[in-house]
PDB file of C-alpha atoms in Angstrom:
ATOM      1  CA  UNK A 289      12.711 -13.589 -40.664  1.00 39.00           C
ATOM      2  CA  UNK A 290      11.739 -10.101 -41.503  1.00 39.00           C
ATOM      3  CA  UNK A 291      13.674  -8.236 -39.264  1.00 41.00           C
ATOM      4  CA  UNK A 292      10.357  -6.323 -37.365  1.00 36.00           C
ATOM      5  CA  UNK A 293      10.400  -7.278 -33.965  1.00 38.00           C
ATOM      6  CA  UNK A 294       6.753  -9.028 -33.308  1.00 38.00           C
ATOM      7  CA  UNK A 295       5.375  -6.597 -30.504  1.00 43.00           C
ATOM      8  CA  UNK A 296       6.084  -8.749 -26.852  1.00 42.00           C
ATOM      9  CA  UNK A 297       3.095 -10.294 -25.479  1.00 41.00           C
ATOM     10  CA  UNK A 298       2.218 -11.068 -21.654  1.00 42.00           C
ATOM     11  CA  UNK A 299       5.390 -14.059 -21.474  1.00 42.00           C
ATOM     12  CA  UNK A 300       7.720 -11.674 -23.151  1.00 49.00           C
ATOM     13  CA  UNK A 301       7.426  -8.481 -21.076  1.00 53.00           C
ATOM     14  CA  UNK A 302      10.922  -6.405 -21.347  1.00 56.00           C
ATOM     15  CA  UNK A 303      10.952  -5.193 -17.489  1.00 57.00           C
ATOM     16  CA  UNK A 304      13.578  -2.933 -18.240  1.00 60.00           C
ATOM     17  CA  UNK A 305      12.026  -0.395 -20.026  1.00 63.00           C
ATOM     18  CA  UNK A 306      11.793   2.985 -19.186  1.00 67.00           C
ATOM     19  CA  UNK A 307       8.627   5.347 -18.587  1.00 83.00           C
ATOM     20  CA  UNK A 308       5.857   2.487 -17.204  1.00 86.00           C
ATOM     21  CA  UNK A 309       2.247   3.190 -17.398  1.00 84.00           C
ATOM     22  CA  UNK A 310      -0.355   1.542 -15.341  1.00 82.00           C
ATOM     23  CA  UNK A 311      -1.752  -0.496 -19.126  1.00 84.00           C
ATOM     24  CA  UNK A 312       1.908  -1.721 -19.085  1.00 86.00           C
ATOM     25  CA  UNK A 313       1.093  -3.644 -16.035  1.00 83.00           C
ATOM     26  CA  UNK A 314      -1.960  -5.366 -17.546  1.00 82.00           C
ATOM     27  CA  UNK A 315       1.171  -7.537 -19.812  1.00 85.00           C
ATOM     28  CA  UNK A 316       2.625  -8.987 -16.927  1.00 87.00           C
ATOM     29  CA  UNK A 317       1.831 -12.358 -15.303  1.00 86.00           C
ATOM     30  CA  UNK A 318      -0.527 -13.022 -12.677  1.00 84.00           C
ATOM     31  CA  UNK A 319       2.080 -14.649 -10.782  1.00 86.00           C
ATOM     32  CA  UNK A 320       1.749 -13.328  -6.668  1.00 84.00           C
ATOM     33  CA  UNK A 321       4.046 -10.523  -7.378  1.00 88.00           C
ATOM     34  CA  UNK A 322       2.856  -6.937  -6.594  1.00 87.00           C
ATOM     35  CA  UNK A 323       3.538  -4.452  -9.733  1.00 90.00           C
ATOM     36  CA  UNK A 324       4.041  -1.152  -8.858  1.00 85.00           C
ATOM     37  CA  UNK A 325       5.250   1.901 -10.827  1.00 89.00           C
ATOM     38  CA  UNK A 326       6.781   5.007  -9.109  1.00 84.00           C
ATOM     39  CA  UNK A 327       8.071   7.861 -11.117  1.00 81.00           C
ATOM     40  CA  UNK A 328       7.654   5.590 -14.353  1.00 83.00           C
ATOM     41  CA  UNK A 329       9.727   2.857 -12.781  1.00 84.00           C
ATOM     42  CA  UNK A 330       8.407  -0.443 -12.193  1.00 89.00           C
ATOM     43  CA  UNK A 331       8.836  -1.793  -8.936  1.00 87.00           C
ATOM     44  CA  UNK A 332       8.220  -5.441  -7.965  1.00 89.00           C
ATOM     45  CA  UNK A 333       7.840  -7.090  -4.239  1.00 86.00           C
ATOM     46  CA  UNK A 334       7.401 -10.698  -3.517  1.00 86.00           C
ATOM     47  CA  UNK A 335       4.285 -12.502  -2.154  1.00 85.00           C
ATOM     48  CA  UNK A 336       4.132 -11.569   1.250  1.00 87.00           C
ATOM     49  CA  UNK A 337       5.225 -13.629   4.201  1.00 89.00           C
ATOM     50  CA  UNK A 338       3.130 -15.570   6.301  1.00 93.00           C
ATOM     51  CA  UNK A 339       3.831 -12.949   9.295  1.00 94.00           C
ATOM     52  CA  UNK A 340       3.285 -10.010   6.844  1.00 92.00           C
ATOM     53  CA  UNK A 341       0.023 -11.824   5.641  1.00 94.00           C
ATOM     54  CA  UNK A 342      -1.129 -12.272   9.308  1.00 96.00           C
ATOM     55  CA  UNK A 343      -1.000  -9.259  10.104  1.00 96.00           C
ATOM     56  CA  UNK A 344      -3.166  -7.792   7.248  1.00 95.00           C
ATOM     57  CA  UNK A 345      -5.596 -10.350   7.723  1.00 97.00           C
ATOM     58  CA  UNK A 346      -5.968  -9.635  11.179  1.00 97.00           C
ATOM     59  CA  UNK A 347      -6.149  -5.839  10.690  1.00 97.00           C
ATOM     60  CA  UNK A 348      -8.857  -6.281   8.054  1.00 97.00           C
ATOM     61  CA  UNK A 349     -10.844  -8.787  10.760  1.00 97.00           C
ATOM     62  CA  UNK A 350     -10.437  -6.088  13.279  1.00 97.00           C
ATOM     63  CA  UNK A 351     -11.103  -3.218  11.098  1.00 97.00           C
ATOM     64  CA  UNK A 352     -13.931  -4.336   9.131  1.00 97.00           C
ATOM     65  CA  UNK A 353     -16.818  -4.172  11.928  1.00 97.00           C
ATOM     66  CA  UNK A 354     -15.444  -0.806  13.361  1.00 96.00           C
ATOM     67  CA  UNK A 355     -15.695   0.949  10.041  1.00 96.00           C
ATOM     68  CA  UNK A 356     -18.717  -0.820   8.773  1.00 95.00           C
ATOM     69  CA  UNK A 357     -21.512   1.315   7.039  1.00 93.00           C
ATOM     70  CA  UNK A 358     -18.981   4.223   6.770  1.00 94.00           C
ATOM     71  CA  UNK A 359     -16.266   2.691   4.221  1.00 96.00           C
ATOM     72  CA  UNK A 360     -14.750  -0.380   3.263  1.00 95.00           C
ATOM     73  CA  UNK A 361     -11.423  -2.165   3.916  1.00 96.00           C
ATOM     74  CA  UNK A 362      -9.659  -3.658   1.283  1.00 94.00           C
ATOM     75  CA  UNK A 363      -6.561  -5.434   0.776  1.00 91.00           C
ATOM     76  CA  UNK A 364      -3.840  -5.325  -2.354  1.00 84.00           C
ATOM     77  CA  UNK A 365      -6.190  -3.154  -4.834  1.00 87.00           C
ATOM     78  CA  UNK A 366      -4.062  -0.319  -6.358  1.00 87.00           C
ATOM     79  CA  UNK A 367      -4.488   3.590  -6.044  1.00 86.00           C
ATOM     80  CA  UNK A 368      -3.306   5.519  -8.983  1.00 83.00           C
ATOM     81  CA  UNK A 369      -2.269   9.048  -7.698  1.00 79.00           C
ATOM     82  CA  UNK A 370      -1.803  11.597 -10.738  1.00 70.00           C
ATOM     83  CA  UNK A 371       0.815  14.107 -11.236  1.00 64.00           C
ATOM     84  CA  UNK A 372       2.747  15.603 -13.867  1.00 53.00           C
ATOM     85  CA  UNK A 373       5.631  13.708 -15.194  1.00 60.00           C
ATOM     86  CA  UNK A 374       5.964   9.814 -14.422  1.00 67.00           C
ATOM     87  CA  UNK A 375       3.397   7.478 -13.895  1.00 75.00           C
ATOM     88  CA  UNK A 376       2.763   6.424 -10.206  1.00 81.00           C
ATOM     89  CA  UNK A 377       0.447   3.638  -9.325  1.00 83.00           C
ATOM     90  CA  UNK A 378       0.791   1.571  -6.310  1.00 88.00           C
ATOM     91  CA  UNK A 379      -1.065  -1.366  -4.482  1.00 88.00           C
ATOM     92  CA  UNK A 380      -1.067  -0.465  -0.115  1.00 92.00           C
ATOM     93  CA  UNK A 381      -1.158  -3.600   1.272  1.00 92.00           C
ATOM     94  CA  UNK A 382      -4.388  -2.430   3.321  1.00 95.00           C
ATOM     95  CA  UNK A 383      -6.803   0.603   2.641  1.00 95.00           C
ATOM     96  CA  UNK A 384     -10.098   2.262   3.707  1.00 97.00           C
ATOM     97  CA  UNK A 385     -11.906   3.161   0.761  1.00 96.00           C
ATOM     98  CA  UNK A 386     -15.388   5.172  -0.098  1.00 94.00           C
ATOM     99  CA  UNK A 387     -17.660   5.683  -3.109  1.00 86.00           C
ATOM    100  CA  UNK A 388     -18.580   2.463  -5.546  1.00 85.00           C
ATOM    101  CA  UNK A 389     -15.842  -0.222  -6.708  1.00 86.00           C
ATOM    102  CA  UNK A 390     -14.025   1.252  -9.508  1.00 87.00           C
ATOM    103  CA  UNK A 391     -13.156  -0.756 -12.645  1.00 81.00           C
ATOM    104  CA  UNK A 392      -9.631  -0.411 -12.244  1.00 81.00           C
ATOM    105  CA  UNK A 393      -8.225   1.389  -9.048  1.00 87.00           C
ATOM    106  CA  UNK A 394      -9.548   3.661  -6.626  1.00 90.00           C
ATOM    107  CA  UNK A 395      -8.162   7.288  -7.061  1.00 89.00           C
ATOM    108  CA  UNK A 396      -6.604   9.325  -3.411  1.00 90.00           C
ATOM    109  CA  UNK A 397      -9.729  10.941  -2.773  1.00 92.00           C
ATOM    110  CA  UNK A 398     -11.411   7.716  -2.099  1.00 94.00           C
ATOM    111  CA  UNK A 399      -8.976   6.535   0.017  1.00 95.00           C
ATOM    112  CA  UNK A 400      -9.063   7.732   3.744  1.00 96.00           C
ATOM    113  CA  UNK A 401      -6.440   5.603   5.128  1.00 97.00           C
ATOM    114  CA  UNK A 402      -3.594   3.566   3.943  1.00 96.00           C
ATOM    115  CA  UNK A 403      -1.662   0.879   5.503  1.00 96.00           C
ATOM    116  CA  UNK A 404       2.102  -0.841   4.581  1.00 94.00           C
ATOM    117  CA  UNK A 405       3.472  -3.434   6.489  1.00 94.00           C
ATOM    118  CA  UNK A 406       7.392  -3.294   5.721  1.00 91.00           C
ATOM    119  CA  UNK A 407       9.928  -5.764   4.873  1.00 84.00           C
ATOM    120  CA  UNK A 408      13.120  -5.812   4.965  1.00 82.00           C
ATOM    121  CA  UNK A 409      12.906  -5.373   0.514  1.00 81.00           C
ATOM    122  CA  UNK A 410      10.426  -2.340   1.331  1.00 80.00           C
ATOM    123  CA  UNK A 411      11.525  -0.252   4.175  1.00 88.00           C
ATOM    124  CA  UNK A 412      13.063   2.734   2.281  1.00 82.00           C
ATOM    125  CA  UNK A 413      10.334   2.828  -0.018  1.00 84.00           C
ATOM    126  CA  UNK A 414       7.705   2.423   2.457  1.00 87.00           C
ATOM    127  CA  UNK A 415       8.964   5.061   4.558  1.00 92.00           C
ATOM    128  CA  UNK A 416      10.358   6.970   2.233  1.00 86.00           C
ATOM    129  CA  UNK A 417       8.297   7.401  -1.356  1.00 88.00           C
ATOM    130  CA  UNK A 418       5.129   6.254  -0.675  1.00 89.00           C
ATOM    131  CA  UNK A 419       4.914   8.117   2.544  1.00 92.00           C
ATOM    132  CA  UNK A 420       5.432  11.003   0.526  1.00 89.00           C
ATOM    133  CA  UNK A 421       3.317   9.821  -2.291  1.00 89.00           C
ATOM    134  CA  UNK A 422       0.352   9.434  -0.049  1.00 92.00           C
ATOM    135  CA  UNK A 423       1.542  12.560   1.686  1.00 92.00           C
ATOM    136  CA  UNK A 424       1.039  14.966  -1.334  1.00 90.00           C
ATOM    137  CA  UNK A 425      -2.187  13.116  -2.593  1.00 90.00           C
ATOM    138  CA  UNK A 426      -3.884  14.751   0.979  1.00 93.00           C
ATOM    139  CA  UNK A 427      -4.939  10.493   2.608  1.00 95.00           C
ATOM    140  CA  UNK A 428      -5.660  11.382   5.347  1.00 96.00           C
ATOM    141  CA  UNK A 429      -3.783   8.451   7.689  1.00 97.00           C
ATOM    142  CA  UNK A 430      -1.189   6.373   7.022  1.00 96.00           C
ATOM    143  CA  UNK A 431       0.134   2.899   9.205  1.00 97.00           C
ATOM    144  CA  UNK A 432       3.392   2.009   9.142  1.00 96.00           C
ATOM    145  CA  UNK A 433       3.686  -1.828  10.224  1.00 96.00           C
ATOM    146  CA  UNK A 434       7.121  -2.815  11.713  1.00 95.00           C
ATOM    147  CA  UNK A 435       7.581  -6.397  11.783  1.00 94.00           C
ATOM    148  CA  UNK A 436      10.743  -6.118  13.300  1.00 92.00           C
ATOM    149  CA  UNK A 437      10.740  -3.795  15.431  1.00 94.00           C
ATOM    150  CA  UNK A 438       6.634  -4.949  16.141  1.00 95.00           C
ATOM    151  CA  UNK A 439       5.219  -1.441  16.243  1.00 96.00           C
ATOM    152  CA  UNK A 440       2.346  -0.085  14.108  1.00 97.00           C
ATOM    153  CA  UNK A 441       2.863   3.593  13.694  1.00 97.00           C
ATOM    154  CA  UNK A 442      -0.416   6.127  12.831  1.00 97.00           C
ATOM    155  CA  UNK A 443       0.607   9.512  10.555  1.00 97.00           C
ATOM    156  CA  UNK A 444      -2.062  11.730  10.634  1.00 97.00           C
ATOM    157  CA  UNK A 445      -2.137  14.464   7.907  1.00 97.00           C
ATOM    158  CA  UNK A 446      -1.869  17.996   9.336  1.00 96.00           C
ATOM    159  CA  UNK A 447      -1.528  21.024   7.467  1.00 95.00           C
ATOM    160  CA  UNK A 448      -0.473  19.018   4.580  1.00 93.00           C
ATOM    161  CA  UNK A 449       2.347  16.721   6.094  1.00 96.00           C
ATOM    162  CA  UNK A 450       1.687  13.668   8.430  1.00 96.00           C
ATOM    163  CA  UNK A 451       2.666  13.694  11.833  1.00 97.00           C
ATOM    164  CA  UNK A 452       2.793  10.832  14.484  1.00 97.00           C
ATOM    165  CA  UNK A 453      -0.899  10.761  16.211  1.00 97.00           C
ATOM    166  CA  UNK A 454       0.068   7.177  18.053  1.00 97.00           C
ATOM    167  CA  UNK A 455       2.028   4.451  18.245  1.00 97.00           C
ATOM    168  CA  UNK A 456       1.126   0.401  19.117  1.00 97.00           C
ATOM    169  CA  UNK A 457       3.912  -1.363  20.840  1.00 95.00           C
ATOM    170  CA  UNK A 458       4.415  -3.757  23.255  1.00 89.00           C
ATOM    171  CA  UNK A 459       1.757  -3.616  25.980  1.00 90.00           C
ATOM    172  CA  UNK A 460       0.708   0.128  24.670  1.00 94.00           C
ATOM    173  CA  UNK A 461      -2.284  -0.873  22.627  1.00 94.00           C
ATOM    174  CA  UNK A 462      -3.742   1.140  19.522  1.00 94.00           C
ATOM    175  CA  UNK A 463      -6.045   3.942  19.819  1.00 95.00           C
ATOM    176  CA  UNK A 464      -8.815   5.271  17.335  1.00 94.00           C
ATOM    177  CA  UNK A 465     -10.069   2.188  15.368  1.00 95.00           C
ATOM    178  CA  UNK A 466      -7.633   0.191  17.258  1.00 96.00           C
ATOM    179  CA  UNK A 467      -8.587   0.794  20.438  1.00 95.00           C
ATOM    180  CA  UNK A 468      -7.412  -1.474  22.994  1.00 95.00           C
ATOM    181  CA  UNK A 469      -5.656  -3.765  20.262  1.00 96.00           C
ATOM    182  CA  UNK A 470      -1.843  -4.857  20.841  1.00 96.00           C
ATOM    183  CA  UNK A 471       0.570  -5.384  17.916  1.00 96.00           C
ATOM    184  CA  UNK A 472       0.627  -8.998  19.811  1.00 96.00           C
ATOM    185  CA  UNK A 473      -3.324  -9.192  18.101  1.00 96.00           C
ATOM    186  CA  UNK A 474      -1.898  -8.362  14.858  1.00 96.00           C
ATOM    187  CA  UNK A 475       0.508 -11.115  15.232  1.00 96.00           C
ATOM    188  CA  UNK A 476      -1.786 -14.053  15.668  1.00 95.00           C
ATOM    189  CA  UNK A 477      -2.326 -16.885  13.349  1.00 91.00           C
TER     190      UNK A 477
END
């Protein structure tokens, strides 16, 4: 043996590294786990659960003829939002999108909504850092799925921060491009 370290290839990815870039992702596996990376940190999330994957598919079924001709709705592609410092890219798990496919991702001022349905693994960051993220990058609506509790929450960007413009819960149905949809709709296989 030589002693150089052979460079690691897509099996031999060290995940602890620090200061990830989105062409670091392209070495990991294609294995149903969402790669993210905030602040240069990579963050991973299991495959969805049924429930969680019910509820996008539903959205997207309910979405896609309200919005049609004015954007598109698409599920797990990734937004890369720029700043200085530390990468950030991350994959909503629903967005309305503008302008042609990109190659890669679709940058914030394609995006005109996002959506994250949280888990127990993704609450903080879902509430916390990528509200924020999506927040300073001016999209203009973010949903906030809550299995749990089963409430979808609408932000609305005002004056730079988001603010609550309506909730879905119970028997209060959506409003906007949910109009007369309960989270009960969401929920069904």
């Amino acid at each position: 043996m030589s002693g150089v370290a052979a460079e690691p290839g897509p099996a031999e990815v060290d995940l602890l590294h620090r200061d990830w870039t989105f062409e670091d992702l392209a070495r990991l596996p294609d294995d149903g786990f969402r790669y993210e990376v905030l602040d240069g940190q990579l963050v991973v999330t299991p495959p969805p659960t049924p429930e969680h994957q019910d509820v996008l598919d539903n959205l997207k079924a309910l979405l896609a003829p309200r919005v049609r001709g004015r954007c598109l709705v698409k599920t797990g592609v990734g937004l890369r939002v720029p700043r200085l410092g530390p990468e950030r890219y991350v994959v909503p798990d629903l967005s309305l999108v503008t302008g042609p496919r990109p190659p890669l991702y679709y940058e914030p001022e394609a995006v005109l909504l996002v959506v994250e349905v949280e888990s127990p693994g993704t609450r903080l960051r879902d509430r916390g850092t990528k509200r924020v993220l999506y927040e300073e990058h001016g999209i203009g609506e973010y949903w906030l799925a809550d299995l749990e509790a089963q409430r979808l929450t609408s932000h609305r960007l005002r004056a730079g921060a988001y603010e609550v413009a309506w909730r879905m819960e119970g028997d209060v149905p959506g409003a906007d491009l949910l109009d007369g949809v309960r989270f009960a709709d969401l929920l069904a296989e």
